[in-house]
Amino acid sequence: MSVHNPATGAVVGTVADESAETVAAKVRELRLYQPEWEAIGPDGRKEWLLKLQDWIIDNTEHLADVLQSETGKPRVDALIDPTFSTDLIGYYARRAGKFLADDHPAPHSPLARVKKLTTVYRPYPVVGVITPWNFPLAMPVLDVIPALAAGAAVILKPSEVTPLSALELARGWAEIGAPPVFTVATGAGATGAAVVDNADYIQFTGSTATGRRIAAACVERMVPYSLELGGKDPAIVLADADIERAAHGITFGGMFNSGQLCISVERVYVEAPVYDEFVAALTENVKALRQGIDDRTPKHDIGAMATEAQVNIVQRHIDEAVAAGARVLTGGKRTGVGTLFEPTVLVDVDHSMSCVTEETFGPTLPVIKVADEAEAIRLANDSSYGLSASVWTGDKERGERIARRLDAGAVNINDVFANLFSFALPMGGWGNSGVGARWGGADGVRKYCRVQAITKPILPTQTKELTWYPYQMPKLLVALGAMRAAAARGMRRIDIPALMRLRGGDK
Ligand code: ADP
């Protein structure tokens, strides 16, 4: 399969279209090495993960070159993936030991105090990670690293549009001499489906349609999964907001990576008193963006879109909106170079238009005037998606109050993407935006583990427990009475006459 630079159309690499048999063989191989990887423990694994972190730091320029070649991103954006990866690796490499330590939960009842209770976190042997094309290095790292830190082996299926960065990651893993518990399978949907057919846990990021297919396949195999899918993130701008900041933040939130980001701002609701001022500031900011193709010297803010198919979706959303009465204040069409699409602001849009109801995944910002906070919340929640949202206000308490009424997995107040830089928080979508979450501190590695409960006697054991065969009613009544007393608000619920009736018969 050839890989193209979408900005120039040039072929920048070729990769294998790996068959289901190849994927199965790779997973079998991972299974051979995984037990040793689990056995070296979090501290042993930390050493390898930090070596990989060093490798990424040492190879940042090269990684950015490869990433830029397969995405047509601006140089600054291409540098983000390696840096973000470094941050994530540091967090999970260092914290996994604490996060995976056995728990000894307090017994739920005084009767359970006779046992020592332990929860053990043991990894799924092989985790399959399937990623999209928007962040070809960071997306894999975000999920592969926590899985490796948990002690799982990982097979990664990167997008067929941008597989080269993922192959670099695998090269780095091999170059540092790490155990062969991480491998990449290249190919398209069929290769991804083969990963789903062979791994013990699936972490998927991509479209809702594919996510649904993957979930169905996982259920068939009784394999757990976590899905991070599409989004249609709303931004709410209230009349008391710092309008300049809101306009700058929403420009970045809507246009970063040409809007090809699941948590991109895709709808903007502005309170009527500041609507004109906000739209003017937003349009000015968007017009000022520098768009073009970078080499190694950062010159532009916005680059190419990843595929022709993506450009066509953006154009369709704009054309349908305009046909239904919307106005384009800036942008609205291709630049004429590669897949570059002009950053676009749309007004006079409403909830009957595809640009407001469907995920665009492109550089468009549809803006809607609302009467008040209540209407903004109602419209923001009027979506099948629920990934993230932002609220812009001069009153942070009000912002938090509104956040708690939004149906979204994350809400940033007076900011965009902030939750993405907090690995201590979970990142997950509601509704059609997904199932499960990545990160969230300890949850980020524990999700890749099977939990095991172990009980161990604290007191010397008898030949027989009170409740074992043959049943002896007097002893059982003592046990039942004790359970009732412990569970049900004390002695008054023992009710000796009622207990005695449980003996039945004429006794
Ligand atoms: P997009 O192309 O819009 O990113 P997709 O959901 O189609 O969204 O692709 C995301 C990832 O899922 C890619 O790596 C793709 O190859 C993979 N994929 C596509 N179809 C399937 C499938 N049926 N099973 C597993 N993976 C798939």
mmCIF file with all atom_site columns, N, CA and C and ligand atoms in Angstrom, residues 129-134 157-161 187-196 202 204-211 213-214 217 229 307 310 313 359 361, ligand 1:
data_model
loop_
_atom_site.group_PDB
_atom_site.id
_atom_site.type_symbol
_atom_site.label_atom_id
_atom_site.label_alt_id
_atom_site.label_comp_id
_atom_site.label_asym_id
_atom_site.label_entity_id
_atom_site.label_seq_id
_atom_site.pdbx_PDB_ins_code
_atom_site.Cartn_x
_atom_site.Cartn_y
_atom_site.Cartn_z
_atom_site.occupancy
_atom_site.B_iso_or_equiv
_atom_site.pdbx_formal_charge
_atom_site.auth_seq_id
_atom_site.auth_comp_id
_atom_site.auth_asym_id
_atom_site.auth_atom_id
_atom_site.pdbx_PDB_model_num
ATOM   1   N N   . VAL A 1 129 ? -4.431  -2.265 19.643 1.00 0.00 ? 129 VAL A N   1
ATOM   2   C CA  . VAL A 1 129 ? -4.699  -0.828 19.572 1.00 0.00 ? 129 VAL A CA  1
ATOM   3   C C   . VAL A 1 129 ? -4.892  -0.459 18.104 1.00 0.00 ? 129 VAL A C   1
ATOM   4   N N   . ILE A 1 130 ? -6.016  0.148  17.783 1.00 0.00 ? 130 ILE A N   1
ATOM   5   C CA  . ILE A 1 130 ? -6.318  0.541  16.395 1.00 0.00 ? 130 ILE A CA  1
ATOM   6   C C   . ILE A 1 130 ? -6.491  2.053  16.368 1.00 0.00 ? 130 ILE A C   1
ATOM   7   N N   . THR A 1 131 ? -5.733  2.716  15.496 1.00 0.00 ? 131 THR A N   1
ATOM   8   C CA  . THR A 1 131 ? -5.677  4.186  15.562 1.00 0.00 ? 131 THR A CA  1
ATOM   9   C C   . THR A 1 131 ? -6.022  4.836  14.220 1.00 0.00 ? 131 THR A C   1
ATOM   10  N N   . PRO A 1 132 ? -6.444  6.101  14.271 1.00 0.00 ? 132 PRO A N   1
ATOM   11  C CA  . PRO A 1 132 ? -6.776  6.859  13.065 1.00 0.00 ? 132 PRO A CA  1
ATOM   12  C C   . PRO A 1 132 ? -5.569  7.644  12.553 1.00 0.00 ? 132 PRO A C   1
ATOM   13  N N   . TRP A 1 133 ? -5.812  8.541  11.601 1.00 0.00 ? 133 TRP A N   1
ATOM   14  C CA  . TRP A 1 133 ? -4.705  9.213  10.905 1.00 0.00 ? 133 TRP A CA  1
ATOM   15  C C   . TRP A 1 133 ? -4.399  10.610 11.424 1.00 0.00 ? 133 TRP A C   1
ATOM   16  N N   . ASN A 1 134 ? -5.146  11.137 12.394 1.00 0.00 ? 134 ASN A N   1
ATOM   17  C CA  . ASN A 1 134 ? -4.971  12.569 12.685 1.00 0.00 ? 134 ASN A CA  1
ATOM   18  C C   . ASN A 1 134 ? -3.715  12.902 13.494 1.00 0.00 ? 134 ASN A C   1
ATOM   19  N N   . LYS A 1 157 ? -2.442  -1.419 15.116 1.00 0.00 ? 157 LYS A N   1
ATOM   20  C CA  . LYS A 1 157 ? -2.834  -1.289 13.697 1.00 0.00 ? 157 LYS A CA  1
ATOM   21  C C   . LYS A 1 157 ? -3.080  0.192  13.450 1.00 0.00 ? 157 LYS A C   1
ATOM   22  N N   . PRO A 1 158 ? -2.085  0.870  12.864 1.00 0.00 ? 158 PRO A N   1
ATOM   23  C CA  . PRO A 1 158 ? -2.268  2.295  12.585 1.00 0.00 ? 158 PRO A CA  1
ATOM   24  C C   . PRO A 1 158 ? -3.139  2.486  11.343 1.00 0.00 ? 158 PRO A C   1
ATOM   25  N N   . SER A 1 159 ? -3.600  3.704  11.158 1.00 0.00 ? 159 SER A N   1
ATOM   26  C CA  . SER A 1 159 ? -4.393  4.000  9.952  1.00 0.00 ? 159 SER A CA  1
ATOM   27  C C   . SER A 1 159 ? -3.576  3.711  8.697  1.00 0.00 ? 159 SER A C   1
ATOM   28  N N   . GLU A 1 160 ? -4.237  3.175  7.696  1.00 0.00 ? 160 GLU A N   1
ATOM   29  C CA  . GLU A 1 160 ? -3.576  2.936  6.410  1.00 0.00 ? 160 GLU A CA  1
ATOM   30  C C   . GLU A 1 160 ? -3.160  4.248  5.745  1.00 0.00 ? 160 GLU A C   1
ATOM   31  N N   . VAL A 1 161 ? -3.762  5.379  6.186  1.00 0.00 ? 161 VAL A N   1
ATOM   32  C CA  . VAL A 1 161 ? -3.424  6.682  5.597  1.00 0.00 ? 161 VAL A CA  1
ATOM   33  C C   . VAL A 1 161 ? -2.074  7.172  6.129  1.00 0.00 ? 161 VAL A C   1
ATOM   34  N N   . GLY A 1 187 ? -2.019  -2.155 7.294  1.00 0.00 ? 187 GLY A N   1
ATOM   35  C CA  . GLY A 1 187 ? -3.085  -2.583 6.393  1.00 0.00 ? 187 GLY A CA  1
ATOM   36  C C   . GLY A 1 187 ? -4.306  -1.733 6.653  1.00 0.00 ? 187 GLY A C   1
ATOM   37  N N   . ALA A 1 188 ? -5.413  -2.083 6.021  1.00 0.00 ? 188 ALA A N   1
ATOM   38  C CA  . ALA A 1 188 ? -6.637  -1.290 6.158  1.00 0.00 ? 188 ALA A CA  1
ATOM   39  C C   . ALA A 1 188 ? -7.616  -1.989 7.100  1.00 0.00 ? 188 ALA A C   1
ATOM   40  N N   . GLY A 1 189 ? -8.907  -1.848 6.808  1.00 0.00 ? 189 GLY A N   1
ATOM   41  C CA  . GLY A 1 189 ? -9.933  -2.361 7.710  1.00 0.00 ? 189 GLY A CA  1
ATOM   42  C C   . GLY A 1 189 ? -9.817  -3.848 7.996  1.00 0.00 ? 189 GLY A C   1
ATOM   43  N N   . ALA A 1 190 ? -9.469  -4.634 6.976  1.00 0.00 ? 190 ALA A N   1
ATOM   44  C CA  . ALA A 1 190 ? -9.409  -6.093 7.174  1.00 0.00 ? 190 ALA A CA  1
ATOM   45  C C   . ALA A 1 190 ? -8.297  -6.459 8.163  1.00 0.00 ? 190 ALA A C   1
ATOM   46  N N   . THR A 1 191 ? -7.197  -5.717 8.108  1.00 0.00 ? 191 THR A N   1
ATOM   47  C CA  . THR A 1 191 ? -6.104  -5.976 9.054  1.00 0.00 ? 191 THR A CA  1
ATOM   48  C C   . THR A 1 191 ? -6.551  -5.610 10.468 1.00 0.00 ? 191 THR A C   1
ATOM   49  N N   . GLY A 1 192 ? -7.280  -4.483 10.570 1.00 0.00 ? 192 GLY A N   1
ATOM   50  C CA  . GLY A 1 192 ? -7.826  -4.081 11.873 1.00 0.00 ? 192 GLY A CA  1
ATOM   51  C C   . GLY A 1 192 ? -8.782  -5.138 12.407 1.00 0.00 ? 192 GLY A C   1
ATOM   52  N N   . ALA A 1 193 ? -9.632  -5.648 11.517 1.00 0.00 ? 193 ALA A N   1
ATOM   53  C CA  . ALA A 1 193 ? -10.596 -6.671 11.940 1.00 0.00 ? 193 ALA A CA  1
ATOM   54  C C   . ALA A 1 193 ? -9.863  -7.911 12.450 1.00 0.00 ? 193 ALA A C   1
ATOM   55  N N   . ALA A 1 194 ? -8.716  -8.226 11.821 1.00 0.00 ? 194 ALA A N   1
ATOM   56  C CA  . ALA A 1 194 ? -7.940  -9.395 12.268 1.00 0.00 ? 194 ALA A CA  1
ATOM   57  C C   . ALA A 1 194 ? -7.352  -9.148 13.655 1.00 0.00 ? 194 ALA A C   1
ATOM   58  N N   . VAL A 1 195 ? -6.981  -7.917 13.931 1.00 0.00 ? 195 VAL A N   1
ATOM   59  C CA  . VAL A 1 195 ? -6.508  -7.586 15.295 1.00 0.00 ? 195 VAL A CA  1
ATOM   60  C C   . VAL A 1 195 ? -7.639  -7.834 16.291 1.00 0.00 ? 195 VAL A C   1
ATOM   61  N N   . VAL A 1 196 ? -8.837  -7.382 15.913 1.00 0.00 ? 196 VAL A N   1
ATOM   62  C CA  . VAL A 1 196 ? -10.002 -7.575 16.795 1.00 0.00 ? 196 VAL A CA  1
ATOM   63  C C   . VAL A 1 196 ? -10.277 -9.067 17.002 1.00 0.00 ? 196 VAL A C   1
ATOM   64  N N   . ILE A 1 202 ? -9.477  -4.632 23.133 1.00 0.00 ? 202 ILE A N   1
ATOM   65  C CA  . ILE A 1 202 ? -9.345  -3.731 21.987 1.00 0.00 ? 202 ILE A CA  1
ATOM   66  C C   . ILE A 1 202 ? -9.521  -2.288 22.424 1.00 0.00 ? 202 ILE A C   1
ATOM   67  N N   . PHE A 1 204 ? -9.806  1.219  20.594 1.00 0.00 ? 204 PHE A N   1
ATOM   68  C CA  . PHE A 1 204 ? -10.018 1.754  19.252 1.00 0.00 ? 204 PHE A CA  1
ATOM   69  C C   . PHE A 1 204 ? -10.269 3.246  19.293 1.00 0.00 ? 204 PHE A C   1
ATOM   70  N N   . THR A 1 205 ? -9.691  3.967  18.346 1.00 0.00 ? 205 THR A N   1
ATOM   71  C CA  . THR A 1 205 ? -10.027 5.371  18.126 1.00 0.00 ? 205 THR A CA  1
ATOM   72  C C   . THR A 1 205 ? -10.330 5.533  16.649 1.00 0.00 ? 205 THR A C   1
ATOM   73  N N   . GLY A 1 206 ? -11.492 6.093  16.335 1.00 0.00 ? 206 GLY A N   1
ATOM   74  C CA  . GLY A 1 206 ? -11.856 6.271  14.936 1.00 0.00 ? 206 GLY A CA  1
ATOM   75  C C   . GLY A 1 206 ? -13.315 6.648  14.833 1.00 0.00 ? 206 GLY A C   1
ATOM   76  N N   . SER A 1 207 ? -13.910 6.290  13.710 1.00 0.00 ? 207 SER A N   1
ATOM   77  C CA  . SER A 1 207 ? -15.277 6.723  13.451 1.00 0.00 ? 207 SER A CA  1
ATOM   78  C C   . SER A 1 207 ? -16.281 5.910  14.266 1.00 0.00 ? 207 SER A C   1
ATOM   79  N N   . THR A 1 208 ? -17.451 6.510  14.476 1.00 0.00 ? 208 THR A N   1
ATOM   80  C CA  . THR A 1 208 ? -18.500 5.824  15.228 1.00 0.00 ? 208 THR A CA  1
ATOM   81  C C   . THR A 1 208 ? -18.953 4.568  14.483 1.00 0.00 ? 208 THR A C   1
ATOM   82  N N   . ALA A 1 209 ? -19.020 4.648  13.158 1.00 0.00 ? 209 ALA A N   1
ATOM   83  C CA  . ALA A 1 209 ? -19.478 3.485  12.376 1.00 0.00 ? 209 ALA A CA  1
ATOM   84  C C   . ALA A 1 209 ? -18.536 2.297  12.571 1.00 0.00 ? 209 ALA A C   1
ATOM   85  N N   . THR A 1 210 ? -17.243 2.541  12.468 1.00 0.00 ? 210 THR A N   1
ATOM   86  C CA  . THR A 1 210 ? -16.281 1.447  12.649 1.00 0.00 ? 210 THR A CA  1
ATOM   87  C C   . THR A 1 210 ? -16.278 0.978  14.101 1.00 0.00 ? 210 THR A C   1
ATOM   88  N N   . GLY A 1 211 ? -16.412 1.921  15.020 1.00 0.00 ? 211 GLY A N   1
ATOM   89  C CA  . GLY A 1 211 ? -16.450 1.566  16.443 1.00 0.00 ? 211 GLY A CA  1
ATOM   90  C C   . GLY A 1 211 ? -17.591 0.605  16.740 1.00 0.00 ? 211 GLY A C   1
ATOM   91  N N   . ARG A 1 213 ? -18.943 -1.513 14.657 1.00 0.00 ? 213 ARG A N   1
ATOM   92  C CA  . ARG A 1 213 ? -18.603 -2.835 14.105 1.00 0.00 ? 213 ARG A CA  1
ATOM   93  C C   . ARG A 1 213 ? -17.622 -3.558 15.017 1.00 0.00 ? 213 ARG A C   1
ATOM   94  N N   . ILE A 1 214 ? -16.661 -2.815 15.535 1.00 0.00 ? 214 ILE A N   1
ATOM   95  C CA  . ILE A 1 214 ? -15.655 -3.427 16.408 1.00 0.00 ? 214 ILE A CA  1
ATOM   96  C C   . ILE A 1 214 ? -16.310 -3.911 17.708 1.00 0.00 ? 214 ILE A C   1
ATOM   97  N N   . ALA A 1 217 ? -18.037 -7.149 17.126 1.00 0.00 ? 217 ALA A N   1
ATOM   98  C CA  . ALA A 1 217 ? -17.090 -8.270 16.993 1.00 0.00 ? 217 ALA A CA  1
ATOM   99  C C   . ALA A 1 217 ? -16.518 -8.643 18.367 1.00 0.00 ? 217 ALA A C   1
ATOM   100 N N   . LEU A 1 229 ? -14.597 7.734  19.907 1.00 0.00 ? 229 LEU A N   1
ATOM   101 C CA  . LEU A 1 229 ? -15.172 7.906  18.579 1.00 0.00 ? 229 LEU A CA  1
ATOM   102 C C   . LEU A 1 229 ? -15.308 9.379  18.214 1.00 0.00 ? 229 LEU A C   1
ATOM   103 N N   . THR A 1 307 ? -7.051  13.587 3.821  1.00 0.00 ? 307 THR A N   1
ATOM   104 C CA  . THR A 1 307 ? -7.497  12.822 2.645  1.00 0.00 ? 307 THR A CA  1
ATOM   105 C C   . THR A 1 307 ? -8.477  13.635 1.814  1.00 0.00 ? 307 THR A C   1
ATOM   106 N N   . GLN A 1 310 ? -11.971 13.452 3.221  1.00 0.00 ? 310 GLN A N   1
ATOM   107 C CA  . GLN A 1 310 ? -12.241 14.383 4.317  1.00 0.00 ? 310 GLN A CA  1
ATOM   108 C C   . GLN A 1 310 ? -12.554 15.770 3.765  1.00 0.00 ? 310 GLN A C   1
ATOM   109 N N   . ILE A 1 313 ? -16.132 15.912 2.608  1.00 0.00 ? 313 ILE A N   1
ATOM   110 C CA  . ILE A 1 313 ? -17.133 16.051 3.688  1.00 0.00 ? 313 ILE A CA  1
ATOM   111 C C   . ILE A 1 313 ? -17.253 17.527 4.084  1.00 0.00 ? 313 ILE A C   1
ATOM   112 N N   . GLU A 1 359 ? -20.550 15.145 12.369 1.00 0.00 ? 359 GLU A N   1
ATOM   113 C CA  . GLU A 1 359 ? -19.153 15.496 12.606 1.00 0.00 ? 359 GLU A CA  1
ATOM   114 C C   . GLU A 1 359 ? -18.531 15.957 11.286 1.00 0.00 ? 359 GLU A C   1
ATOM   115 N N   . PHE A 1 361 ? -15.072 17.314 11.110 1.00 0.00 ? 361 PHE A N   1
ATOM   116 C CA  . PHE A 1 361 ? -13.647 16.968 11.156 1.00 0.00 ? 361 PHE A CA  1
ATOM   117 C C   . PHE A 1 361 ? -12.870 17.800 10.150 1.00 0.00 ? 361 PHE A C   1
HETATM 118 P P1  . ADP B 2 .   ? -11.290 7.203  9.725  1.00 0.00 ? 1   ADP B P1  1
HETATM 119 O O1  . ADP B 2 .   ? -10.789 6.581  8.452  1.00 0.00 ? 1   ADP B O1  1
HETATM 120 O O2  . ADP B 2 .   ? -12.343 8.234  9.510  1.00 0.00 ? 1   ADP B O2  1
HETATM 121 O O3  . ADP B 2 .   ? -10.228 7.550  10.687 1.00 0.00 ? 1   ADP B O3  1
HETATM 122 P P2  . ADP B 2 .   ? -12.142 4.608  10.576 1.00 0.00 ? 1   ADP B P2  1
HETATM 123 O O4  . ADP B 2 .   ? -12.950 4.341  11.768 1.00 0.00 ? 1   ADP B O4  1
HETATM 124 O O5  . ADP B 2 .   ? -12.603 4.050  9.289  1.00 0.00 ? 1   ADP B O5  1
HETATM 125 O O6  . ADP B 2 .   ? -12.089 6.151  10.534 1.00 0.00 ? 1   ADP B O6  1
HETATM 126 O O7  . ADP B 2 .   ? -10.644 4.138  10.781 1.00 0.00 ? 1   ADP B O7  1
HETATM 127 C C1  . ADP B 2 .   ? -9.963  4.138  12.008 1.00 0.00 ? 1   ADP B C1  1
HETATM 128 C C2  . ADP B 2 .   ? -9.086  2.911  12.090 1.00 0.00 ? 1   ADP B C2  1
HETATM 129 O O8  . ADP B 2 .   ? -9.902  1.744  12.091 1.00 0.00 ? 1   ADP B O8  1
HETATM 130 C C3  . ADP B 2 .   ? -8.138  2.744  10.922 1.00 0.00 ? 1   ADP B C3  1
HETATM 131 O O9  . ADP B 2 .   ? -6.904  2.245  11.417 1.00 0.00 ? 1   ADP B O9  1
HETATM 132 C C4  . ADP B 2 .   ? -8.837  1.718  10.058 1.00 0.00 ? 1   ADP B C4  1
HETATM 133 O O10 . ADP B 2 .   ? -7.973  0.981  9.227  1.00 0.00 ? 1   ADP B O10 1
HETATM 134 C C5  . ADP B 2 .   ? -9.445  0.826  11.115 1.00 0.00 ? 1   ADP B C5  1
HETATM 135 N N1  . ADP B 2 .   ? -10.591 0.019  10.659 1.00 0.00 ? 1   ADP B N1  1
HETATM 136 C C6  . ADP B 2 .   ? -11.456 0.286  9.653  1.00 0.00 ? 1   ADP B C6  1
HETATM 137 N N2  . ADP B 2 .   ? -12.397 -0.673 9.573  1.00 0.00 ? 1   ADP B N2  1
HETATM 138 C C7  . ADP B 2 .   ? -12.132 -1.581 10.552 1.00 0.00 ? 1   ADP B C7  1
HETATM 139 C C8  . ADP B 2 .   ? -12.743 -2.792 11.018 1.00 0.00 ? 1   ADP B C8  1
HETATM 140 N N3  . ADP B 2 .   ? -13.843 -3.282 10.451 1.00 0.00 ? 1   ADP B N3  1
HETATM 141 N N4  . ADP B 2 .   ? -12.184 -3.433 12.053 1.00 0.00 ? 1   ADP B N4  1
HETATM 142 C C9  . ADP B 2 .   ? -11.093 -2.945 12.665 1.00 0.00 ? 1   ADP B C9  1
HETATM 143 N N5  . ADP B 2 .   ? -10.476 -1.821 12.280 1.00 0.00 ? 1   ADP B N5  1
HETATM 144 C C10 . ADP B 2 .   ? -10.970 -1.132 11.239 1.00 0.00 ? 1   ADP B C10 1
#
